[in-house]
Amino acid sequence: LIGGASISSSAYGQGHAGNITVKAADVSLDDSGIFSRTYSDTGYAGWVDVNLTGKLALSNGSIISSSTYAGGEGGYVSILVD
C-alpha cells in the first residue's frame, strides 16, 4: 500500500468496528496503514491480525493499529512473520 492508502474498519456510533485479517507472503506499507478505530463511547475497535510468510516493511509514518478516539476500547494487534 502506498500514498495514504489503507485497509481499515471504523465505528462512529453504537456497535463495533470490524476485525481485519491480512494473510500474505510480503506486506510493504509506505505512507499508509492497516487499522481499526472506534470514535464511539460504547463501541470497540476490531482486532487486527497480520500473518505473513515473508517480509513486513513499514516506512514514512505507516501504521498497523487498533485504537479508540472516545470512551470505547481499542482492540488487539497481532503480527506474525514466519
mmCIF file of C-alpha atoms in Angstrom:
data_model
loop_
_atom_site.group_PDB
_atom_site.id
_atom_site.type_symbol
_atom_site.label_atom_id
_atom_site.label_comp_id
_atom_site.label_asym_id
_atom_site.label_seq_id
_atom_site.Cartn_x
_atom_site.Cartn_y
_atom_site.Cartn_z
ATOM 1 C CA LEU A 1 0.000 0.000 0.000
ATOM 2 C CA ILE A 2 1.334 3.441 -0.859
ATOM 3 C CA GLY A 3 0.413 7.112 -0.792
ATOM 4 C CA GLY A 4 -2.149 7.236 2.020
ATOM 5 C CA ALA A 5 -3.944 4.014 1.069
ATOM 6 C CA SER A 6 -5.443 1.962 3.876
ATOM 7 C CA ILE A 7 -7.184 -1.221 4.860
ATOM 8 C CA SER A 8 -9.470 -0.163 7.699
ATOM 9 C CA SER A 9 -12.625 -0.615 9.720
ATOM 10 C CA SER A 10 -14.250 2.078 11.855
ATOM 11 C CA ALA A 11 -17.200 2.556 14.201
ATOM 12 C CA TYR A 12 -18.724 6.019 14.548
ATOM 13 C CA GLY A 13 -21.837 5.221 16.608
ATOM 14 C CA GLN A 14 -23.175 2.305 18.591
ATOM 15 C CA GLY A 15 -21.674 -1.007 17.621
ATOM 16 C CA HIS A 16 -18.173 -2.210 16.966
ATOM 17 C CA ALA A 17 -15.649 -1.811 14.185
ATOM 18 C CA GLY A 18 -14.931 -4.998 12.254
ATOM 19 C CA ASN A 19 -11.886 -7.207 12.574
ATOM 20 C CA ILE A 20 -9.181 -7.167 9.907
ATOM 21 C CA THR A 21 -7.139 -10.192 8.858
ATOM 22 C CA VAL A 22 -4.318 -9.987 6.314
ATOM 23 C CA LYS A 23 -2.664 -13.207 5.117
ATOM 24 C CA ALA A 24 0.117 -12.746 2.585
ATOM 25 C CA ALA A 25 3.692 -13.544 1.670
ATOM 26 C CA ASP A 26 5.019 -9.957 1.952
ATOM 27 C CA VAL A 27 3.453 -6.655 3.024
ATOM 28 C CA SER A 28 5.005 -3.266 2.343
ATOM 29 C CA LEU A 29 3.403 -0.070 3.675
ATOM 30 C CA ASP A 30 4.668 3.341 2.535
ATOM 31 C CA ASP A 31 2.756 6.324 3.976
ATOM 32 C CA SER A 32 -0.238 4.017 4.523
ATOM 33 C CA GLY A 33 -1.851 1.806 7.136
ATOM 34 C CA ILE A 34 -3.867 -1.145 8.318
ATOM 35 C CA PHE A 35 -6.080 -0.108 11.217
ATOM 36 C CA SER A 36 -9.322 -0.474 13.129
ATOM 37 C CA ARG A 37 -10.771 2.514 15.017
ATOM 38 C CA THR A 38 -13.710 3.487 17.150
ATOM 39 C CA TYR A 39 -14.966 7.022 17.646
ATOM 40 C CA SER A 40 -17.738 5.790 19.953
ATOM 41 C CA ASP A 41 -18.075 5.804 23.733
ATOM 42 C CA THR A 42 -19.738 2.376 23.593
ATOM 43 C CA GLY A 43 -18.113 0.628 20.627
ATOM 44 C CA TYR A 44 -14.907 -1.351 20.377
ATOM 45 C CA ALA A 45 -12.219 -1.173 17.732
ATOM 46 C CA GLY A 46 -11.711 -4.500 15.976
ATOM 47 C CA TRP A 47 -8.760 -6.850 16.108
ATOM 48 C CA VAL A 48 -6.006 -6.527 13.506
ATOM 49 C CA ASP A 49 -4.253 -9.775 12.580
ATOM 50 C CA VAL A 50 -1.362 -9.768 10.088
ATOM 51 C CA ASN A 51 0.048 -13.197 9.190
ATOM 52 C CA LEU A 52 2.982 -13.286 6.766
ATOM 53 C CA THR A 53 5.266 -15.933 5.361
ATOM 54 C CA GLY A 54 7.799 -13.387 4.087
ATOM 55 C CA LYS A 55 8.691 -9.798 4.988
ATOM 56 C CA LEU A 56 6.970 -6.833 6.626
ATOM 57 C CA ALA A 57 8.176 -3.319 5.753
ATOM 58 C CA LEU A 58 6.750 -0.039 7.128
ATOM 59 C CA SER A 59 8.064 3.365 6.035
ATOM 60 C CA ASN A 60 7.165 7.063 6.034
ATOM 61 C CA GLY A 61 4.813 7.032 9.022
ATOM 62 C CA SER A 62 2.946 3.855 8.121
ATOM 63 C CA ILE A 63 0.928 2.190 10.896
ATOM 64 C CA ILE A 64 -0.702 -1.051 11.932
ATOM 65 C CA SER A 65 -3.035 -0.310 14.842
ATOM 66 C CA SER A 66 -6.301 -0.695 16.691
ATOM 67 C CA SER A 67 -7.308 2.418 18.595
ATOM 68 C CA THR A 68 -10.041 4.464 20.218
ATOM 69 C CA TYR A 69 -10.735 8.171 19.966
ATOM 70 C CA ALA A 70 -13.505 8.193 22.597
ATOM 71 C CA GLY A 71 -14.577 6.061 25.576
ATOM 72 C CA GLY A 72 -14.656 2.740 23.685
ATOM 73 C CA GLU A 73 -11.847 0.206 23.817
ATOM 74 C CA GLY A 74 -9.093 -0.456 21.315
ATOM 75 C CA GLY A 75 -8.677 -3.987 20.002
ATOM 76 C CA TYR A 76 -5.742 -6.372 19.792
ATOM 77 C CA VAL A 77 -2.988 -6.205 17.190
ATOM 78 C CA SER A 78 -1.224 -9.429 16.257
ATOM 79 C CA ILE A 79 1.654 -9.590 13.765
ATOM 80 C CA LEU A 80 3.161 -12.957 12.880
ATOM 81 C CA VAL A 81 6.006 -13.163 10.378
ATOM 82 C CA ASP A 82 7.004 -16.768 9.861
#
